[in-house]
mmCIF file of C-alpha atoms in Angstrom:
data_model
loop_
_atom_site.group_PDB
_atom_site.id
_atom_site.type_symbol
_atom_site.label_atom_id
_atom_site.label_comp_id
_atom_site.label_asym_id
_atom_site.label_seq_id
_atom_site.Cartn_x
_atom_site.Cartn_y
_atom_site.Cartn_z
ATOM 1 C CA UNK Z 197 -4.219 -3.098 -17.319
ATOM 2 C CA UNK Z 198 -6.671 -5.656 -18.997
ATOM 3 C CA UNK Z 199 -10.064 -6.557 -17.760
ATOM 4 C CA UNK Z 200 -9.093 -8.810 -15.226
ATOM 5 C CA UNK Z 201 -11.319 -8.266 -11.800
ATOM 6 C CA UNK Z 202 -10.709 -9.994 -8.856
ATOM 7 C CA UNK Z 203 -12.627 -10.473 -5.371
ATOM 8 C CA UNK Z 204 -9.235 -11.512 -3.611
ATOM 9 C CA UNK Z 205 -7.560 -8.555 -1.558
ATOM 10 C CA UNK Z 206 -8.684 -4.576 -1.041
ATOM 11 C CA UNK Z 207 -6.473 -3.650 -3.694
ATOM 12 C CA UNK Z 208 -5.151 -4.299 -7.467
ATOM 13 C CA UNK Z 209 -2.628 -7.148 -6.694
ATOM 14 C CA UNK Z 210 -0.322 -5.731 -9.336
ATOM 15 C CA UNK Z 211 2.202 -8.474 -10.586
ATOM 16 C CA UNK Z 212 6.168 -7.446 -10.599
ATOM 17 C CA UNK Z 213 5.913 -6.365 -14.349
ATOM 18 C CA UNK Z 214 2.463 -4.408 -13.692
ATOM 19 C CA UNK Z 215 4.526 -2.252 -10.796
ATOM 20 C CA UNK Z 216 7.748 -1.913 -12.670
ATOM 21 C CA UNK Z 217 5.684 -0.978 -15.958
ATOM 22 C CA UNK Z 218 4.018 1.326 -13.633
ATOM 23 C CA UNK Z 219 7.111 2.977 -11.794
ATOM 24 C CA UNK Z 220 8.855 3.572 -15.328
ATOM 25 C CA UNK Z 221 5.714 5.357 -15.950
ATOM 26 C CA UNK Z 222 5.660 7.732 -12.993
ATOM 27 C CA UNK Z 223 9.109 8.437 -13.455
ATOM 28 C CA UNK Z 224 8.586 9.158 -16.893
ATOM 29 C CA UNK Z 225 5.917 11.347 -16.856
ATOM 30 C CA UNK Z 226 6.036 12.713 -12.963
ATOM 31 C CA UNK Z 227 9.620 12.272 -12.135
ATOM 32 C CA UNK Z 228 10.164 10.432 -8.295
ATOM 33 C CA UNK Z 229 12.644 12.080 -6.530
ATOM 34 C CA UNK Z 230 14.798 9.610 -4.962
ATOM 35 C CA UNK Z 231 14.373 9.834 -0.601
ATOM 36 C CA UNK Z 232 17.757 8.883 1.526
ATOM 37 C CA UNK Z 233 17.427 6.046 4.370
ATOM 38 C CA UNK Z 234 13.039 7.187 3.964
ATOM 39 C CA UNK Z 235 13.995 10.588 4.344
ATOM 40 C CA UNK Z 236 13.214 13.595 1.784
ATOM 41 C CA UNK Z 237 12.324 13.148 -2.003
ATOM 42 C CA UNK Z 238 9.242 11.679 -2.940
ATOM 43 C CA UNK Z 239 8.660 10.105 0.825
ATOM 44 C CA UNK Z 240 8.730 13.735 2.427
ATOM 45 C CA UNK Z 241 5.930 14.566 -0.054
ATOM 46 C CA UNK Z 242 4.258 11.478 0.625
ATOM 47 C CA UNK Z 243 4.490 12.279 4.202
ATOM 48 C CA UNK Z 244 3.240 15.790 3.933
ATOM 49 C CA UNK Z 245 0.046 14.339 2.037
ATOM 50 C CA UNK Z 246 -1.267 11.975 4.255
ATOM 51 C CA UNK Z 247 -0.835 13.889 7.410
ATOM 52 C CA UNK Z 248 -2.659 17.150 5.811
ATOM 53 C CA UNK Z 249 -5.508 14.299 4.710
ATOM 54 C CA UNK Z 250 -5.614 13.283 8.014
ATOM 55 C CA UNK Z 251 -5.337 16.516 9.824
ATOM 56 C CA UNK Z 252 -2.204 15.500 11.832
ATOM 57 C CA UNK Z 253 0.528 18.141 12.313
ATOM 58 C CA UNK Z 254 3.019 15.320 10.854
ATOM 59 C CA UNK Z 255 3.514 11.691 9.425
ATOM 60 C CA UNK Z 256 5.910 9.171 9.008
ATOM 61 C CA UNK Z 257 6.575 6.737 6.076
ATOM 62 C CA UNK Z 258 7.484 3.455 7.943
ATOM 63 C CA UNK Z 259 8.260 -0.090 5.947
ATOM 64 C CA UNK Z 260 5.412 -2.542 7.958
ATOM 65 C CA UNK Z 261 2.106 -1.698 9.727
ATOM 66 C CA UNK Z 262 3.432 -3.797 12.454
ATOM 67 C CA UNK Z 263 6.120 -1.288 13.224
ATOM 68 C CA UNK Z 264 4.126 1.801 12.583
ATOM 69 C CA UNK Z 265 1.118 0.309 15.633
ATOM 70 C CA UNK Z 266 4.330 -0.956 17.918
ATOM 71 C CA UNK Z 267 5.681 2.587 17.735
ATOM 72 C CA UNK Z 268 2.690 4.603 18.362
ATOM 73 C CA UNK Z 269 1.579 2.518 21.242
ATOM 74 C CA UNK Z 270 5.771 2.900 22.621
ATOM 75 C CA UNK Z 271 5.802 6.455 22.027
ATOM 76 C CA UNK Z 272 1.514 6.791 23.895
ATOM 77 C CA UNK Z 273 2.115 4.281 26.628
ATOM 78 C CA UNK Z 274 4.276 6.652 29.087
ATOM 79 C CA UNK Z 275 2.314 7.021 31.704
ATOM 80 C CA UNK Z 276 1.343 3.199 32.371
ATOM 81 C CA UNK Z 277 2.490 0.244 30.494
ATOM 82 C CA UNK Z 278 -1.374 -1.247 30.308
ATOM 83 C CA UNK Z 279 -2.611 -0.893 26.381
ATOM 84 C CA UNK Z 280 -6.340 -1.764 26.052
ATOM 85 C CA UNK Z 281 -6.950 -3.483 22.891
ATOM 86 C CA UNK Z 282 -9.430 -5.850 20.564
ATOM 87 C CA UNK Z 283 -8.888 -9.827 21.502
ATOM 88 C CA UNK Z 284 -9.400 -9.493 17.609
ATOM 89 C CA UNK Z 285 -7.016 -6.570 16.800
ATOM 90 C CA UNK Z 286 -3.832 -7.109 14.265
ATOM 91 C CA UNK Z 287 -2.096 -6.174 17.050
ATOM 92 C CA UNK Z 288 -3.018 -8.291 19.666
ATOM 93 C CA UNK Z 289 -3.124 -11.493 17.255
ATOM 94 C CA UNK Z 290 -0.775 -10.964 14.293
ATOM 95 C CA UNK Z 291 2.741 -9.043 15.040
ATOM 96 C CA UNK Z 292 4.929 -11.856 17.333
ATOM 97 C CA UNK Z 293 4.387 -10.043 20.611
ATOM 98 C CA UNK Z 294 6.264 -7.328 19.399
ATOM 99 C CA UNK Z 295 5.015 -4.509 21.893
ATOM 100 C CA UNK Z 296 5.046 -6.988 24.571
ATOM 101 C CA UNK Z 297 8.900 -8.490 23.449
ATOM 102 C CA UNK Z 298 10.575 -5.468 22.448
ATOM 103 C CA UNK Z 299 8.917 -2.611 24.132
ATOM 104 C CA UNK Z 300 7.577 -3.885 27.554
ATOM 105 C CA UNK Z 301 3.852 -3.303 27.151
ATOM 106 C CA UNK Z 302 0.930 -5.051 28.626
ATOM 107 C CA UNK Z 303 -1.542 -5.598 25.997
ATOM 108 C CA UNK Z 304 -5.090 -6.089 27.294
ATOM 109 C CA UNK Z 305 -7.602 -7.748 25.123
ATOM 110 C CA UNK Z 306 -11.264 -6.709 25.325
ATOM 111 C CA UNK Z 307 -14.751 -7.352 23.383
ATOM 112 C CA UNK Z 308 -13.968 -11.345 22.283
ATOM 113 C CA UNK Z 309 -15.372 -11.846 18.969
ATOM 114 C CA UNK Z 310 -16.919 -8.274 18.329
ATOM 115 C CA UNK Z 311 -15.467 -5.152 16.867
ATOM 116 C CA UNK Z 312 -16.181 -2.859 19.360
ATOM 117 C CA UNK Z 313 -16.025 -2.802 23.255
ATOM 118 C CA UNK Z 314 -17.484 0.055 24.882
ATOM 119 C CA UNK Z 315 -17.227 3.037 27.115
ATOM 120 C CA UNK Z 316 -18.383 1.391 30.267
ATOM 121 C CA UNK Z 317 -16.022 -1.499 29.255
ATOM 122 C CA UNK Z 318 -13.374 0.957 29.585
ATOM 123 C CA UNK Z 319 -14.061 2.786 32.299
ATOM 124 C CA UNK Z 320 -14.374 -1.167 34.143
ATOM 125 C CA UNK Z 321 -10.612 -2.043 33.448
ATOM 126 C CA UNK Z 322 -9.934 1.334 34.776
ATOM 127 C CA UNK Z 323 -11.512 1.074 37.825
ATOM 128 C CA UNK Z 324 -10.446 -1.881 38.759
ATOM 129 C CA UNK Z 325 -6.667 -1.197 38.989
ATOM 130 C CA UNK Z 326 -6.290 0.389 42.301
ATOM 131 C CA UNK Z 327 -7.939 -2.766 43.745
ATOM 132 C CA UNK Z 328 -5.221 -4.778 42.152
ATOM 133 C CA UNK Z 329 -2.447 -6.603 44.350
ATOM 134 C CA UNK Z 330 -0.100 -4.897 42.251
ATOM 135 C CA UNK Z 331 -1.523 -1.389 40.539
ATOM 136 C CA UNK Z 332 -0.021 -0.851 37.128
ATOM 137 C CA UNK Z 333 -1.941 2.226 34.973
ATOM 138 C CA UNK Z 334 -3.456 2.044 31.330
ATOM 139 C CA UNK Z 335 -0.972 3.950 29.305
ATOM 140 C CA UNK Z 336 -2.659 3.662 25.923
ATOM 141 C CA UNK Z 337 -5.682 2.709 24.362
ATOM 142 C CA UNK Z 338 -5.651 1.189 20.481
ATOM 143 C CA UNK Z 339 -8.492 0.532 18.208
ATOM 144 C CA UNK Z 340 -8.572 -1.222 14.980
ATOM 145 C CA UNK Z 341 -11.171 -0.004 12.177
ATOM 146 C CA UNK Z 342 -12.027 -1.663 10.402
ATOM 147 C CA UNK Z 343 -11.465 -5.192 12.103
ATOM 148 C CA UNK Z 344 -10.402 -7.610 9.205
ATOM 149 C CA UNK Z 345 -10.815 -10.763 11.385
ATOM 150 C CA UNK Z 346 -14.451 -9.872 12.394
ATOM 151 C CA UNK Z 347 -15.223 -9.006 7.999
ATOM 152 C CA UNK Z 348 -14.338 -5.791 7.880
ATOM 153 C CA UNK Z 349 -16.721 -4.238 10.829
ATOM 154 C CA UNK Z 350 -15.967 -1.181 11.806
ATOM 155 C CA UNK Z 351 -16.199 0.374 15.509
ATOM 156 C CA UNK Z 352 -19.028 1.829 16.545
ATOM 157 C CA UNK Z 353 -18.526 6.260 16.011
ATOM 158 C CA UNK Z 354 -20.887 7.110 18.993
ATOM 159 C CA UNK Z 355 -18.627 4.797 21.351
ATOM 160 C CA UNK Z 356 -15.241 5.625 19.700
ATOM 161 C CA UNK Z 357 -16.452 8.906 20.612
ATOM 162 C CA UNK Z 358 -17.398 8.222 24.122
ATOM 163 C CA UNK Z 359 -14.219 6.242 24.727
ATOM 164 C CA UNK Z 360 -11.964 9.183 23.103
ATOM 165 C CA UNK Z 361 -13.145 12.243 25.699
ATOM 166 C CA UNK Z 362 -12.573 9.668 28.770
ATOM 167 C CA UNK Z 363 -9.484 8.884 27.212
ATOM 168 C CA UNK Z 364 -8.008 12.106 27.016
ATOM 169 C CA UNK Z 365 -9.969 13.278 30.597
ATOM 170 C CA UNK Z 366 -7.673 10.287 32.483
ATOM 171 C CA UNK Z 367 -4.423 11.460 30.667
ATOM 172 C CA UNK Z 368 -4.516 8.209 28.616
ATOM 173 C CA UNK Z 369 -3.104 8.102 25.032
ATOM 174 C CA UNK Z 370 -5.353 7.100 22.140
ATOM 175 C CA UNK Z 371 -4.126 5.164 19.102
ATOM 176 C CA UNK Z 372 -6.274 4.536 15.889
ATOM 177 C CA UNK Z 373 -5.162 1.487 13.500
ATOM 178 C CA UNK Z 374 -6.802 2.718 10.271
ATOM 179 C CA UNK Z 375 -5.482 0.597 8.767
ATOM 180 C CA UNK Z 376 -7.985 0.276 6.093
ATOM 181 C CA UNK Z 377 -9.625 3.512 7.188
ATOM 182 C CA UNK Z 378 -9.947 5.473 3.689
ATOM 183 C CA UNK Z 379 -11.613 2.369 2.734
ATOM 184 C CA UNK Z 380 -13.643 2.503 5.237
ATOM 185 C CA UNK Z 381 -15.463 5.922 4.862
ATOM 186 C CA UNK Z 382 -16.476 5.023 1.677
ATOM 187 C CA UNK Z 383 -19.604 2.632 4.029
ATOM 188 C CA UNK Z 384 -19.832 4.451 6.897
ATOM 189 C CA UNK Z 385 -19.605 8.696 5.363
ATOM 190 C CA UNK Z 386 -17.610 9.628 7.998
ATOM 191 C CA UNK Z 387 -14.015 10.432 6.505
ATOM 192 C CA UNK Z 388 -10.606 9.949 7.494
ATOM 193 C CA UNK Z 389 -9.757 13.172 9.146
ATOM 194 C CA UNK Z 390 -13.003 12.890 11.353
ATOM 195 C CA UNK Z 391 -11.960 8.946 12.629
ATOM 196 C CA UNK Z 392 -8.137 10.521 13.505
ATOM 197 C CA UNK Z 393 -9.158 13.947 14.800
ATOM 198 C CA UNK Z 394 -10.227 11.724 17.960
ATOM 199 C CA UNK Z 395 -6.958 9.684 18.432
ATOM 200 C CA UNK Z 396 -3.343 11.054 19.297
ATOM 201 C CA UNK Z 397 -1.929 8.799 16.307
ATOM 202 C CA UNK Z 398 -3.338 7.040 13.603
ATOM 203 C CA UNK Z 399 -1.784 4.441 11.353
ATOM 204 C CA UNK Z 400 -2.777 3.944 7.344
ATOM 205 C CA UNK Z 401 -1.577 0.901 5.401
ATOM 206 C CA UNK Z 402 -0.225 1.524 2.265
ATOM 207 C CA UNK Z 403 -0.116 -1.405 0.584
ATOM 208 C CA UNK Z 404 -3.288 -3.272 1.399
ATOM 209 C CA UNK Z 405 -5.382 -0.180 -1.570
ATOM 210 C CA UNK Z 406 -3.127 2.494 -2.376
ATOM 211 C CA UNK Z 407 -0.936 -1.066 -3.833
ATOM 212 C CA UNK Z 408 2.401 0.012 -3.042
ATOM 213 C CA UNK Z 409 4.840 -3.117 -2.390
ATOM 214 C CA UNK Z 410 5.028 -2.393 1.168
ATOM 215 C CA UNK Z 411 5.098 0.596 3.626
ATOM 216 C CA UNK Z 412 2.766 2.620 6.210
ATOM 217 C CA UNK Z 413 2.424 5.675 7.433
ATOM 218 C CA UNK Z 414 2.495 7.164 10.931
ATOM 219 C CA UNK Z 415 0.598 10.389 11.786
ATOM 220 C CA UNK Z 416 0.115 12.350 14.635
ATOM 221 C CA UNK Z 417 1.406 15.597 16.743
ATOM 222 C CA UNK Z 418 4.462 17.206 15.600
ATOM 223 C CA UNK Z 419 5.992 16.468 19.602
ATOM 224 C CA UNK Z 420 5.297 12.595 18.876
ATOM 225 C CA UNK Z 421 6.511 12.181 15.277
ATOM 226 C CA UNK Z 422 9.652 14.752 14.725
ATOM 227 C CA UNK Z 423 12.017 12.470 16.237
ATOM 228 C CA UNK Z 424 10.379 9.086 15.425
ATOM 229 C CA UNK Z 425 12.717 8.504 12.548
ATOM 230 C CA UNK Z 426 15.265 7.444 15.074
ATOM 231 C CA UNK Z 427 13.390 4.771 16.587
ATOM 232 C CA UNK Z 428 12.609 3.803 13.629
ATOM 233 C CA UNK Z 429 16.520 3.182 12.299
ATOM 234 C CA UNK Z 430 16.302 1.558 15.997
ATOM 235 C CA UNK Z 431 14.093 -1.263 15.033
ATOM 236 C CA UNK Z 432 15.601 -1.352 11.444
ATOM 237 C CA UNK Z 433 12.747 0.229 9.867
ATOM 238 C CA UNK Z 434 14.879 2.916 8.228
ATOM 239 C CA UNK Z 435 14.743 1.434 4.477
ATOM 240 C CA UNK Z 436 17.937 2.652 2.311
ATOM 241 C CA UNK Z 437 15.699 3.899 0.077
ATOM 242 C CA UNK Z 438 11.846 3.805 0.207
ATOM 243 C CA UNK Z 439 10.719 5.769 -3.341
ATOM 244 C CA UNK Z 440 9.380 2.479 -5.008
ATOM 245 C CA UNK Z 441 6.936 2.136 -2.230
ATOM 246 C CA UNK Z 442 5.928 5.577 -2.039
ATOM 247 C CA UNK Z 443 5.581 6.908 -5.393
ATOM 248 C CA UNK Z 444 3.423 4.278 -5.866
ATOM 249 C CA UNK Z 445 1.010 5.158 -2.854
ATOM 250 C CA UNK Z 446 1.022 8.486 -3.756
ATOM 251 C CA UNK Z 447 -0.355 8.079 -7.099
ATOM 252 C CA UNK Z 448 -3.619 5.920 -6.056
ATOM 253 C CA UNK Z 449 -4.068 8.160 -3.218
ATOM 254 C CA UNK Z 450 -5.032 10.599 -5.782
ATOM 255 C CA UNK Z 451 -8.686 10.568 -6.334
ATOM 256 C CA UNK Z 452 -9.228 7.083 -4.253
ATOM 257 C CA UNK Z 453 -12.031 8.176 -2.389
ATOM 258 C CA UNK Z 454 -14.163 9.192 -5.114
ATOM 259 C CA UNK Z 455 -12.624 5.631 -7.628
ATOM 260 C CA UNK Z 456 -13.944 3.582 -4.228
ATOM 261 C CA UNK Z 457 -17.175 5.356 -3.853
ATOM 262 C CA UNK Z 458 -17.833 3.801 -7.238
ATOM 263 C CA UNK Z 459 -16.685 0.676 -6.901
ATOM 264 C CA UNK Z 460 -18.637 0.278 -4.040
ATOM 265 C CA UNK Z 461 -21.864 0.830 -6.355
ATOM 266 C CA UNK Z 462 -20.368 -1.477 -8.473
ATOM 267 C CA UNK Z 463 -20.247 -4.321 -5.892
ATOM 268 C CA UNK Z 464 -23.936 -3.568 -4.523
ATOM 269 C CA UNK Z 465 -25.593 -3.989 -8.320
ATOM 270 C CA UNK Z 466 -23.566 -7.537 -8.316
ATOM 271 C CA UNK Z 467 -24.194 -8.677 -4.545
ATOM 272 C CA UNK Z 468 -28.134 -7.373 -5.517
ATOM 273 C CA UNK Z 469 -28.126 -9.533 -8.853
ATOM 274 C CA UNK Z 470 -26.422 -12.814 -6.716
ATOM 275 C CA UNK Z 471 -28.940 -12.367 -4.276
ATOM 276 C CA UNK Z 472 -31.755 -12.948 -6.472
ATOM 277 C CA UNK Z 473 -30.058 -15.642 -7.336
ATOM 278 C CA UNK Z 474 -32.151 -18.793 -6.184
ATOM 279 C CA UNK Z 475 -28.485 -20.960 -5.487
ATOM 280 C CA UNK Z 476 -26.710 -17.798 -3.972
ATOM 281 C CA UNK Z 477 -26.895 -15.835 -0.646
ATOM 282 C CA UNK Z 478 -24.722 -13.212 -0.089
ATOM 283 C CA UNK Z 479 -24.073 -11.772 3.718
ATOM 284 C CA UNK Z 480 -22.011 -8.868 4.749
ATOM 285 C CA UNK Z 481 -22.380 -7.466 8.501
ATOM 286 C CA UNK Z 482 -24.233 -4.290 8.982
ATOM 287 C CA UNK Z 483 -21.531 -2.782 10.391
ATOM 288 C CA UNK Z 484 -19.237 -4.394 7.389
ATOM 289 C CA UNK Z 485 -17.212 -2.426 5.160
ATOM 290 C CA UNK Z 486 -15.680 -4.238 1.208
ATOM 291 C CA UNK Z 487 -16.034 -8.181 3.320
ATOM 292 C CA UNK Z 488 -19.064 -9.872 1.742
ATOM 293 C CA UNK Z 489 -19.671 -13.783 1.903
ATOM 294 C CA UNK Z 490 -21.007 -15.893 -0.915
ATOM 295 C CA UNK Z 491 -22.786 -19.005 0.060
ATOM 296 C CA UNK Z 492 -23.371 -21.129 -2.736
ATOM 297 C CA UNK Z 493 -25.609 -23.918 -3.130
ATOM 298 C CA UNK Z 494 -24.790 -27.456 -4.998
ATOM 299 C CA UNK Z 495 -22.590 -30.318 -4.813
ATOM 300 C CA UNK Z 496 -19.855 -28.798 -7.388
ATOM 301 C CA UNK Z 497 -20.105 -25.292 -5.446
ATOM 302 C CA UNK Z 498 -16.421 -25.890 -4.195
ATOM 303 C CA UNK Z 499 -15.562 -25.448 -8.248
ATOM 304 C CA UNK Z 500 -16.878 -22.049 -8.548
ATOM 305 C CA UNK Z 501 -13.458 -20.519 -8.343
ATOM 306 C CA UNK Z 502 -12.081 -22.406 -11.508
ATOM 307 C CA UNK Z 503 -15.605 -21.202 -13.532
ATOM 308 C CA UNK Z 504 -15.205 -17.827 -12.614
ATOM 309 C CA UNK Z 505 -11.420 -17.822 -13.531
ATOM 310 C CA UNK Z 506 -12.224 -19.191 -17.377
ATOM 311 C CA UNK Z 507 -14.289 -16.020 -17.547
ATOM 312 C CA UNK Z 508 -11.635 -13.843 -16.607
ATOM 313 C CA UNK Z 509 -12.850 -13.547 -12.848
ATOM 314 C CA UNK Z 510 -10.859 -14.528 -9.982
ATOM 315 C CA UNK Z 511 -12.036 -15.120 -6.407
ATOM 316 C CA UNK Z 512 -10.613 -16.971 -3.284
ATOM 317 C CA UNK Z 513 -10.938 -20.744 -2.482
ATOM 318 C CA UNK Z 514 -13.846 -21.670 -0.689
ATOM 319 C CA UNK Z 515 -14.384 -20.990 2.916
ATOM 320 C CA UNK Z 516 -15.477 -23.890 3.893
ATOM 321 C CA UNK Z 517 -17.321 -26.474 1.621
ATOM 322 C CA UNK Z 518 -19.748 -29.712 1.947
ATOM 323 C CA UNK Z 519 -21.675 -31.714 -0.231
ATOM 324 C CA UNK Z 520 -24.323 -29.268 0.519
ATOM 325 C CA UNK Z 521 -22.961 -26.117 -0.752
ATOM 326 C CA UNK Z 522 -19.695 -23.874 -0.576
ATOM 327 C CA UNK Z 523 -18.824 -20.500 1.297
ATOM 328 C CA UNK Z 524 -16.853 -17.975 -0.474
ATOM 329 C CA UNK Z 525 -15.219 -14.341 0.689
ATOM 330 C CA UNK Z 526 -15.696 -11.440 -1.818
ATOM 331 C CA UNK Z 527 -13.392 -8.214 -1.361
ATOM 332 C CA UNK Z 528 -14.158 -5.184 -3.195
ATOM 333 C CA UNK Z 529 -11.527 -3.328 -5.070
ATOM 334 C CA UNK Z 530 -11.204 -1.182 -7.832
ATOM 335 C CA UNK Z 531 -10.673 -4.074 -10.151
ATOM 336 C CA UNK Z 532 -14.622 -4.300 -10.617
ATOM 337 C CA UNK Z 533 -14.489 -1.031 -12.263
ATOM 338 C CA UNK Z 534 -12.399 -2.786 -15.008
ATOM 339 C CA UNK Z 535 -15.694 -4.130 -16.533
ATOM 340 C CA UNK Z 536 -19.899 -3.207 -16.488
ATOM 341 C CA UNK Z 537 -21.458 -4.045 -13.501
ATOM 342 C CA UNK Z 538 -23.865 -5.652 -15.285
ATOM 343 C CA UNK Z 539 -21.558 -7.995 -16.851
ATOM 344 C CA UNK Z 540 -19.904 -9.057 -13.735
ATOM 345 C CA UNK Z 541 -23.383 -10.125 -13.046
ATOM 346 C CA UNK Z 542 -24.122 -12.147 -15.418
ATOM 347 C CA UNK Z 543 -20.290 -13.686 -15.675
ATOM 348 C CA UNK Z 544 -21.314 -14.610 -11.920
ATOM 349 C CA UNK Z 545 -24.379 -16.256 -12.765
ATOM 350 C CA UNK Z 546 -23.086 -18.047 -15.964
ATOM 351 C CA UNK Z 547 -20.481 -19.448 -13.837
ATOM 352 C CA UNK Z 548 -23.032 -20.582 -11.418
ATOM 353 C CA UNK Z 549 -25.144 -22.943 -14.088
ATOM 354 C CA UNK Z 550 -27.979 -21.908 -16.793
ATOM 355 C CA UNK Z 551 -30.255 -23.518 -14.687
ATOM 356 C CA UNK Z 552 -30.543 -21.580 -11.749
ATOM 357 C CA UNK Z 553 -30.820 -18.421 -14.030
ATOM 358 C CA UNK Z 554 -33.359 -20.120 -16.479
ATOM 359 C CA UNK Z 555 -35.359 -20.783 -13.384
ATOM 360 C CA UNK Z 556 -34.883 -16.839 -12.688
ATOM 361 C CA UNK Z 557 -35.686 -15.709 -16.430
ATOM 362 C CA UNK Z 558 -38.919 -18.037 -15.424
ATOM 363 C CA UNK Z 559 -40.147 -16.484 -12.582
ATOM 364 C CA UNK Z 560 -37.592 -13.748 -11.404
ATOM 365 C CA UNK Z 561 -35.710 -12.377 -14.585
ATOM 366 C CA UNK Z 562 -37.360 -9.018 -14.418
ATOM 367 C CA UNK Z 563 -36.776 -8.370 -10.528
ATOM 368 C CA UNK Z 564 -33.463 -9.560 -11.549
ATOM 369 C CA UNK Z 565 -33.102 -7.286 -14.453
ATOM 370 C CA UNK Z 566 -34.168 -4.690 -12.747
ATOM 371 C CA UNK Z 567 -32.211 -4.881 -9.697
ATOM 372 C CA UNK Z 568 -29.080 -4.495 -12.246
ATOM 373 C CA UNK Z 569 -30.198 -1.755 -13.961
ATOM 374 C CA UNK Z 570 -31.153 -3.212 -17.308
#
């Protein structure tokens, strides 16, 4: 690896020759013990990891996050064909009306525009059924957390809570899109196994920080997962061999927590430095997790990207841009523990223009200096 850092996904973005470098390694060193049709070898133990890390009895390796939440909500949904969902959920917005096409489901969307709807909000949809003209139950409830469309925000503990004993008082089947969840607990201190001890089944993305090329994982009770591998050959999901993908997971599952804990320092000593920056504002939701935005001030703001790249830095196109200024999305990933905090900083705010930061040197520099550390 070089010193490359980026602000573009939640994980490394390793190019083709990074991963094949890296899988040459593993198999050099480790040894990856080939799986057949995502079954056995290096999958198995991939399998056995992430279930025991999320306290689940059992997990499945499956090749999309799409498939894993379609499957969980297919396998939850039995006693009414009802899910309850975010408006701003993956699955409600992003997966071709797969539960709805191929498995028959009713997905209804609650809490427009926010990451978390509530235990009364619940308990309305529910009540309101035996009114209907035509009285069809909730099956399943699914919640995404973090939310990715809504910056990361995750859903509110105290509610998820609140909304997990109804759920499992009315006989309904819970479903947990964690998605990004190990990521999460790195903001919020509440860790992985805690979020899934409250849901029946909980997906985890493996590609989005643990940087394999592809792949999820399913986990949940033994009675729900055994047999899941033949649904999943159902829906085509049964790769012929699924070892690149998980070998690769596997080894940046190892000691992630702890690598993210620190990069998440890392990111506060820059957003800190940027904010005392007097063109820069940076905003990131309370409830936000690695989303931060950038608002830069300036006429050649919308360049910023190009600046930052020269100096070995790479972040996203603008947001949105004006005469006025330009709005940028920062992700954190380990790739800011490639370099010193401190000299992401003041990469950032050469990039930015010497005259902002001579104005800070002026007045500022020491509040700035000190906010970094130095």
């Amino acid at each position: 690896m070089d010193c490359a850092v980026h602000f573009r996904s939640d994980g490394l973005a390793l190019s083709p020759a990074e991963y094949a470098r890296l899988l040459v390694r593993l198999a050099e060193e480790r040894g990856i013990a080939a799986d057949e049709f995502s079954r056995e070898g290096i999958v198995a133990k991939l399998e056995e990891r992430m279930a025991a890390l999320l306290g689940k009895e059992m997990a499945l390796f499956l090749p999309s996050g799409t498939l894993a939440n379609h499957l969980a909500l297919r396998v939850l949904a039995t006693r009414g064909r009802r899910v309850l969902v975010q408006r701003e959920s993956h699955i409600y917005n992003d997966t071709g009306d797969c539960a709805q096409e191929l498995s028959g489901l009713t997905l209804i969307p609650l809490a427009p525009q926010r990451a978390t709807f509530t235990h009364a909000e619940v308990e309305g949809e529910i009540a309101r059924l035996p009114e209907a003209r035509v009285s069809t139950p909730v099956g399943a409830i699914s919640i995404e957390c973090p939310v990715r469309r809504l910056q990361g925000q995750v859903f509110d503990f105290a509610e998820m809570q609140r909304i997990a004993a109804f759920a499992r008082e009315h006989r309904i089947g819970l479903h947990l899109d964690g998605a990004r969840i190990f990521l999460a607990s790195a903001y919020t201190g509440i860790t992985p196994a805690s979020y899934a001890t409250l849901f029946d089944t909980v997906y985890v993305s493996l590609y989005k920080y643990f940087n394999a090329a592809a792949g999820a994982v399913l986990a949940g009770p033994r009675e729900l997962i055994d047999n899941l591998y033949h649904q999943r050959r159902m829906f085509g999901g049964s790769l012929r061999q699924a070892w690149p993908y998980a070998a690769v997971a596997l080894h940046y599952l190892d000691g992630f927590g702890e690598r993210f804990q620190q990069a998440v320092a890392a990111a506060e000593t820059l957003f800190q430095g940027l904010r005392l920056h007097p063109g820069c504002k940076v905003r990131r939701p309370e409830t936000g997790t690695n989303v931060a935005r950038l608002r830069v001030l300036g006429a050649d703001a919308e360049s910023l990207p190009e600046r930052l790249l020269a100096r070995g830095i790479a972040i996203r196109p603008a947001l949105h841009a004006s005469r006025e200024g330009a709005e940028f999305e920062l992700l954190t990933n380990e790739t800011i523990l490639r370099r010193p905090a401190n000299e992401i900083v003041e990469t950032f705010i050469g990039a930015l223009g010497s005259e902002p930061l001579s104005a800070l040197q002026g007045g500022g520099g020491g509040a700035r200096r000190e906010a970094m550390g130095g």
